[in-house]
CSV table of C-alpha atoms in Angstrom, one decimal:
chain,number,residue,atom,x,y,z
A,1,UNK,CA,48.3,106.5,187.1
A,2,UNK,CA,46.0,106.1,189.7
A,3,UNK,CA,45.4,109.9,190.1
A,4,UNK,CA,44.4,109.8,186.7
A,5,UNK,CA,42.3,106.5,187.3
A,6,UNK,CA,40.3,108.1,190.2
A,7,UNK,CA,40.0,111.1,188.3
A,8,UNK,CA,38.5,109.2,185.5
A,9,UNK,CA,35.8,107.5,188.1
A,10,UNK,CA,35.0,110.7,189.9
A,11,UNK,CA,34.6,112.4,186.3
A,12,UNK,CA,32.6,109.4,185.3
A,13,UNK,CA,30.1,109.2,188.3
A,14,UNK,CA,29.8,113.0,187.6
A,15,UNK,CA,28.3,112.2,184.1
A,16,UNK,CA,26.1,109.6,185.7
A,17,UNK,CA,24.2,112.3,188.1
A,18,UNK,CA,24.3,114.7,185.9
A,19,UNK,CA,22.3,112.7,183.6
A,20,UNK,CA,19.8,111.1,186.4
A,21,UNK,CA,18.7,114.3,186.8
A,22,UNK,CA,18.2,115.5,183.6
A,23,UNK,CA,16.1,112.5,183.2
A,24,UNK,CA,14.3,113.6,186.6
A,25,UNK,CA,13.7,116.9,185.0
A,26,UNK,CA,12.1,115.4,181.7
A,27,UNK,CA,10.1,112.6,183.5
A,28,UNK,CA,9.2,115.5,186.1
A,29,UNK,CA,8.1,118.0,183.2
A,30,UNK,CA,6.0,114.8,181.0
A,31,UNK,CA,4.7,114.2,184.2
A,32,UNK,CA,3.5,118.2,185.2
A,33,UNK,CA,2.8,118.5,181.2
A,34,UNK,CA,0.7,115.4,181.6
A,35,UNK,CA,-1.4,116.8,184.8
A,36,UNK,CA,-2.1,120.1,183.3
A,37,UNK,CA,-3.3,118.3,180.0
A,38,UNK,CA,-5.9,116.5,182.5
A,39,UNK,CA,-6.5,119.1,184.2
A,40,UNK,CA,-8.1,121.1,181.4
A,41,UNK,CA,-9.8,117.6,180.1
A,42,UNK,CA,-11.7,117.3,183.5
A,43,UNK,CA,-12.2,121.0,183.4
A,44,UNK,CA,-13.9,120.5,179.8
A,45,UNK,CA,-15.5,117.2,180.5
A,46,UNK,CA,-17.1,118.7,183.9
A,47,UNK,CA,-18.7,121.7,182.0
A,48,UNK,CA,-20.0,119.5,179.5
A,49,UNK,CA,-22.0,117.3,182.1
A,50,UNK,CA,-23.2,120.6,183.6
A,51,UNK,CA,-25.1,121.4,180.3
A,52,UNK,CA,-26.2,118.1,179.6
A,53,UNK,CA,-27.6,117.4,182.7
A,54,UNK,CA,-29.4,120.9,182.8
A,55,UNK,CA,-30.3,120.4,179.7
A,56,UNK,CA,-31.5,116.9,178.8
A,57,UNK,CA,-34.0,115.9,181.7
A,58,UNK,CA,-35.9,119.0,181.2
A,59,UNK,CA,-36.8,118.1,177.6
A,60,UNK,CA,-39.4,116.3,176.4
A,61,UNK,CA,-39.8,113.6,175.9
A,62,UNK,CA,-37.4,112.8,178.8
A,63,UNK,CA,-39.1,115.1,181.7
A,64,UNK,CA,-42.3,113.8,180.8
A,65,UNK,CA,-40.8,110.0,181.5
A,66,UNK,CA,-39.0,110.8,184.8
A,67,UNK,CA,-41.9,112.6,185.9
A,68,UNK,CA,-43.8,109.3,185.6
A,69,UNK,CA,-41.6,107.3,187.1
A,70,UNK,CA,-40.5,109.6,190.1
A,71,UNK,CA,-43.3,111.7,190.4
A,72,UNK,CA,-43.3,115.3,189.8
A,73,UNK,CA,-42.4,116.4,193.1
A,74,UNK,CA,-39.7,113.2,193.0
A,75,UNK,CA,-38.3,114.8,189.3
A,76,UNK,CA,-37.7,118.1,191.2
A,77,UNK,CA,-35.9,117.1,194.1
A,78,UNK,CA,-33.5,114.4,192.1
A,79,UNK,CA,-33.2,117.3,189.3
A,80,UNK,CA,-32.1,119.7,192.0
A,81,UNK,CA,-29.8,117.1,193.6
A,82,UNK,CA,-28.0,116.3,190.2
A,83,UNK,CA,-27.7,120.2,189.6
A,84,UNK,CA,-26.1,120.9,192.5
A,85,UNK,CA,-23.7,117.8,192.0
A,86,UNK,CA,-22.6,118.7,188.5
A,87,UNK,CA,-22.1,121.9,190.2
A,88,UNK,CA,-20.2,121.2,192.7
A,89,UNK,CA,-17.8,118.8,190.7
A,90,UNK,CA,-17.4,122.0,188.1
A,91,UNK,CA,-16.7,124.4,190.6
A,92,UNK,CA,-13.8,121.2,191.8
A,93,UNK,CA,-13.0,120.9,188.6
A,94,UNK,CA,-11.7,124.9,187.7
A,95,UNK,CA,-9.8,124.7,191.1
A,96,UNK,CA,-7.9,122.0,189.9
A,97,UNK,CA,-7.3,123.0,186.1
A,98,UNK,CA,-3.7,124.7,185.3
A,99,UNK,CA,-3.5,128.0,187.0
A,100,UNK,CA,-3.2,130.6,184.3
A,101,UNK,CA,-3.3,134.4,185.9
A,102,UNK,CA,-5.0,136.9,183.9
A,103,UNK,CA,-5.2,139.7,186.3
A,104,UNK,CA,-3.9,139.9,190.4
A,105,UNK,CA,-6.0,139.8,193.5
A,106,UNK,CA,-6.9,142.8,195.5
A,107,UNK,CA,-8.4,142.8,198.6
A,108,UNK,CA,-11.3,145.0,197.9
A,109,UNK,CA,-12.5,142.1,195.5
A,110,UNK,CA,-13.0,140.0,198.7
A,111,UNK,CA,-15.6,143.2,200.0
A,112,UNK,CA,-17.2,143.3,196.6
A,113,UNK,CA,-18.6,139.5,196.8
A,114,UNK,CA,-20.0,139.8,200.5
A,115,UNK,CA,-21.8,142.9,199.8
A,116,UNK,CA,-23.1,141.2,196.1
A,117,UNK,CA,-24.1,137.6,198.1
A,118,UNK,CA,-26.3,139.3,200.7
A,119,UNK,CA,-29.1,140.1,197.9
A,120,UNK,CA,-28.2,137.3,196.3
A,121,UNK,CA,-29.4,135.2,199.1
A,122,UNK,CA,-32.4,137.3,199.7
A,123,UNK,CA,-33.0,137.1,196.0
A,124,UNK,CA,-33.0,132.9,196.7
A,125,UNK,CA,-34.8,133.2,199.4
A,126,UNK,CA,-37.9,135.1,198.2
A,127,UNK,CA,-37.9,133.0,195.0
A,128,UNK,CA,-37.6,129.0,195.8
A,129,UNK,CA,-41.4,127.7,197.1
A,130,UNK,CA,-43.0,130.3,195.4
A,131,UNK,CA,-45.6,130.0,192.1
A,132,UNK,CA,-43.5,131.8,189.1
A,133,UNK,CA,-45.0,130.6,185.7
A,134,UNK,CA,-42.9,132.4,183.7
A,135,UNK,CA,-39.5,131.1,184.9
A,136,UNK,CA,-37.9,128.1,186.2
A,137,UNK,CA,-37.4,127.2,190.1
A,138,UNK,CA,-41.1,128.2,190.7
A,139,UNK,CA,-43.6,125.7,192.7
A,140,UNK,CA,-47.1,124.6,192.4
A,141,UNK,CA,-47.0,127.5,189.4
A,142,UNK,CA,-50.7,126.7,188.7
A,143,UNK,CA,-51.2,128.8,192.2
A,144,UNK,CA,-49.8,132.1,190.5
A,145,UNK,CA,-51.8,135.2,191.8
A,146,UNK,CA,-50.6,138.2,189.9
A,147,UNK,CA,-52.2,139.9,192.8
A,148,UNK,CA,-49.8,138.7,195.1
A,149,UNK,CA,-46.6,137.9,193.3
A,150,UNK,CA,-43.9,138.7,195.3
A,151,UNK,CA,-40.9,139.2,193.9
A,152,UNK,CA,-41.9,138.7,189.9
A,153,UNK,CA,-43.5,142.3,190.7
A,154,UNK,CA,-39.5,143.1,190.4
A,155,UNK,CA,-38.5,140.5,188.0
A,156,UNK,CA,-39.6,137.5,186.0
A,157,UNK,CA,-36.1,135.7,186.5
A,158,UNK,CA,-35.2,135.8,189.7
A,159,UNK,CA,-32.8,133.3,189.7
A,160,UNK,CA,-31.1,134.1,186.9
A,161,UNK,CA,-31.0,137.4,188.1
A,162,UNK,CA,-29.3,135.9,191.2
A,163,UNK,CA,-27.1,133.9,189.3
A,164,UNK,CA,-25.8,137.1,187.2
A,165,UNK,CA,-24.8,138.8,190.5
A,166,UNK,CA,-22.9,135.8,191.9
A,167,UNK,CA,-21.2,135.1,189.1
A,168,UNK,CA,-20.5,138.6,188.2
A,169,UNK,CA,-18.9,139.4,191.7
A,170,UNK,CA,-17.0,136.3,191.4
A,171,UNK,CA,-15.3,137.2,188.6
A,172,UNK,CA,-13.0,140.1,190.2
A,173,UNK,CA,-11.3,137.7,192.9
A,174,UNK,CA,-11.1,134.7,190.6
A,175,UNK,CA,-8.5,136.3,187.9
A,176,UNK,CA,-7.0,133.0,186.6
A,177,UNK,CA,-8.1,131.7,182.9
A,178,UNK,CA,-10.2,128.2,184.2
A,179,UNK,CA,-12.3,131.0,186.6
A,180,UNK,CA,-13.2,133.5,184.5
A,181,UNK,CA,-14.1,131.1,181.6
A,182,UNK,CA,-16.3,129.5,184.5
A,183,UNK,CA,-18.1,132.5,186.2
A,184,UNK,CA,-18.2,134.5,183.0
A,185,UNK,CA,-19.7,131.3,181.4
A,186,UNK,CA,-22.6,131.6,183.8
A,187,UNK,CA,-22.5,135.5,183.8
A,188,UNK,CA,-23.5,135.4,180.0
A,189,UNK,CA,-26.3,132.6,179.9
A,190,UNK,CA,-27.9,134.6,183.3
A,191,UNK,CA,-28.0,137.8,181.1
A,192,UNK,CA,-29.0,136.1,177.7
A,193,UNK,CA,-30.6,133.0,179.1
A,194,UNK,CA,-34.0,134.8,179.8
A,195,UNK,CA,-34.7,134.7,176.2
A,196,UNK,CA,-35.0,130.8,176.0
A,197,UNK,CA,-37.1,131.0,179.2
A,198,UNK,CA,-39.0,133.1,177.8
A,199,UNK,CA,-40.0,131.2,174.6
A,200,UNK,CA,-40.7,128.1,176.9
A,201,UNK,CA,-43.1,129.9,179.3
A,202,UNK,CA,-44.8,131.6,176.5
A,203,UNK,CA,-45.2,127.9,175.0
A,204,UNK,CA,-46.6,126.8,178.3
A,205,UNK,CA,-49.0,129.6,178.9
A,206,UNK,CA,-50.1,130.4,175.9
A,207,UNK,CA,-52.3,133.2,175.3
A,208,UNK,CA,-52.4,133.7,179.2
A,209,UNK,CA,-48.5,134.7,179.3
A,210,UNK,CA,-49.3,138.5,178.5
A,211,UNK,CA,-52.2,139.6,180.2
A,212,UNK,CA,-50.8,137.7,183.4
A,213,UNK,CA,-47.5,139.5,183.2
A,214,UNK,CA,-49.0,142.4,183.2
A,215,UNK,CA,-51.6,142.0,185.4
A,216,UNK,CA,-48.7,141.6,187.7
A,217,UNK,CA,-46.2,144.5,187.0
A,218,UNK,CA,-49.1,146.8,187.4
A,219,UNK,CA,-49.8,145.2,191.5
A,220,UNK,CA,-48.8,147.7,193.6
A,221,UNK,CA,-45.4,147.2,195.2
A,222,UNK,CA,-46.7,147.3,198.7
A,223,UNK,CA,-49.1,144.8,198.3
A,224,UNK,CA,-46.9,142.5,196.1
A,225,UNK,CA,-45.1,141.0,198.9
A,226,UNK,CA,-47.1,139.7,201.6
A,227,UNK,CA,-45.7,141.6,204.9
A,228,UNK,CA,-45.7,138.4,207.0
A,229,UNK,CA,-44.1,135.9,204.8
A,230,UNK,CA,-41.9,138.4,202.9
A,231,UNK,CA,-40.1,138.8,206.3
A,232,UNK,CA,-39.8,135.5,207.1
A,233,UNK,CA,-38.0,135.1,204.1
A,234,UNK,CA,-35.9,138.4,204.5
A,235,UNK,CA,-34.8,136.5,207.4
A,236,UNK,CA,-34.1,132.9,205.6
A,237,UNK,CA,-32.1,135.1,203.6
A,238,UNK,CA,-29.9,136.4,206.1
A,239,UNK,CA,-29.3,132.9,207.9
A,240,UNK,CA,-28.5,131.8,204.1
A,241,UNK,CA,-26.3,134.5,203.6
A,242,UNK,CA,-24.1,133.7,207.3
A,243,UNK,CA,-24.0,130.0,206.7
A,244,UNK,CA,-22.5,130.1,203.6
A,245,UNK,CA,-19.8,132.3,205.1
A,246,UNK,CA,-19.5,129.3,207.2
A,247,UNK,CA,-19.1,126.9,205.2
A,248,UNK,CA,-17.1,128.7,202.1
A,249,UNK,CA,-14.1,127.6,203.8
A,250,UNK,CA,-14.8,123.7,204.4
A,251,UNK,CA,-16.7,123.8,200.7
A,252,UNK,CA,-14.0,125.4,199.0
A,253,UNK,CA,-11.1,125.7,200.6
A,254,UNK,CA,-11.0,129.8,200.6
A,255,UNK,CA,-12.4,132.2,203.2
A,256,UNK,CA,-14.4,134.9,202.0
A,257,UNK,CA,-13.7,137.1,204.7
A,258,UNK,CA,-10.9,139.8,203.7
């Protein structure tokens, strides 16, 4: 009898850990469900904010308001600060959404995005400071000379021309679902988002917008960019370029060296 009775116990206490675990494996899987599900909802919520916040201060009658308040100069550098925020928090926010692999990771993918950011960082640096009336990210635009107009000779969007090639090299080692909807999110507004621009510079300018755009695709290449400053910024670009190399690691926990 007590063979049987310990058997009992033992068979007992058997059915007792078999079922802890099972309901560690169901609270474990609600709890991994659960952190996906929020995952995506930060993911969502954090490309939302991007769009508003790009979108909303620039608008009248809003811009006009904050420019009185802060000052123009004040408008830009709080407008840049928030952009750069709301990016970095989206750019957090696909890193921690549910990892869902589309396609594998090769290591010439790792080659393709250093040889796309170098011009990307000369394409920066040749763009921000300068006048550029018929896009955003220009200053003191009202100083345009289409005799000198640097690198609008090339292209009326430089930053979104920019932004196409980062995004678009980006793609290739970033093969998970939250990545690609991210980079080829900002791949398709940098190709199609020169139409809005468009409209609002053409708004802005007036009848001025044609005769000035071509007044400055028919400038000479040569004497389009200013030899002195132009290399300067050749070399801004460069020191860009290295320091983000730098950094890529501490910013987002990757290196971008194969």
């Amino acid at each position: 009898m007590r063979d049987i009775y310990a058997a009992a116990i033992l068979r007992l206490e058997g059915y007792r850990a078999a079922g802890r675990l099972l309901v560690s494996a169901a609270c474990g899987a609600a709890l991994q469900k659960g952190c996906m599900h929020m995952g995506w909802v930060e993911f969502i919520l954090a490309f939302t904010v991007f769009f508003l916040s790009h979108g909303v201060p620039v608008r009248p009658p809003m811009r006009p308001w904050l420019e009185a308040r802060l000052g123009a100069r004040g408008f830009t550098l709080a407008y840049s600060a928030l952009s750069l925020g709301v990016l970095a928090w989206l750019i957090g926010a696909a890193g921690r959404a549910p990892f869902v692999p589309l396609w594998d990771w090769a290591p010439w993918q790792a080659h393709l995005v250093l040889a796309a950011m170098l011009p990307v960082c000369v394409i920066i640096a040749l763009t921000l400071g300068r006048p550029n009336p018929f896009s955003f990210g220009g200053a003191r635009n009202d100083t345009f000379d289409p005799d000198r107009p640097g690198i609008v000779r090339v292209t009326r969007h430089p930053l979104l021309l920019a932004l196409a090639i980062w995004a678009g090299a980006h793609l290739f080692p970033n093969g998970d679902l939250a990545h690609v909807i991210l980079f080829g999110t900002f791949a398709a507004f940098a190709l199609l988002g020169g139409r809005l621009v468009d409209r609002r510079a053409r708004r802005t300018l007036g009848s001025q917008w044609s005769p000035l755009l071509q007044k400055s695709r028919q400038t000479p290449v040569f004497r389009a960019f200013p030899l002195g400053e132009s290399l300067l910024r050749l070399g801004l670009g460069v020191v860009l370029y290295l320091i983000l190399i730098g950094v890529h690691p501490w910013l987002f926990g990757v290196s971008p060296l194969p």
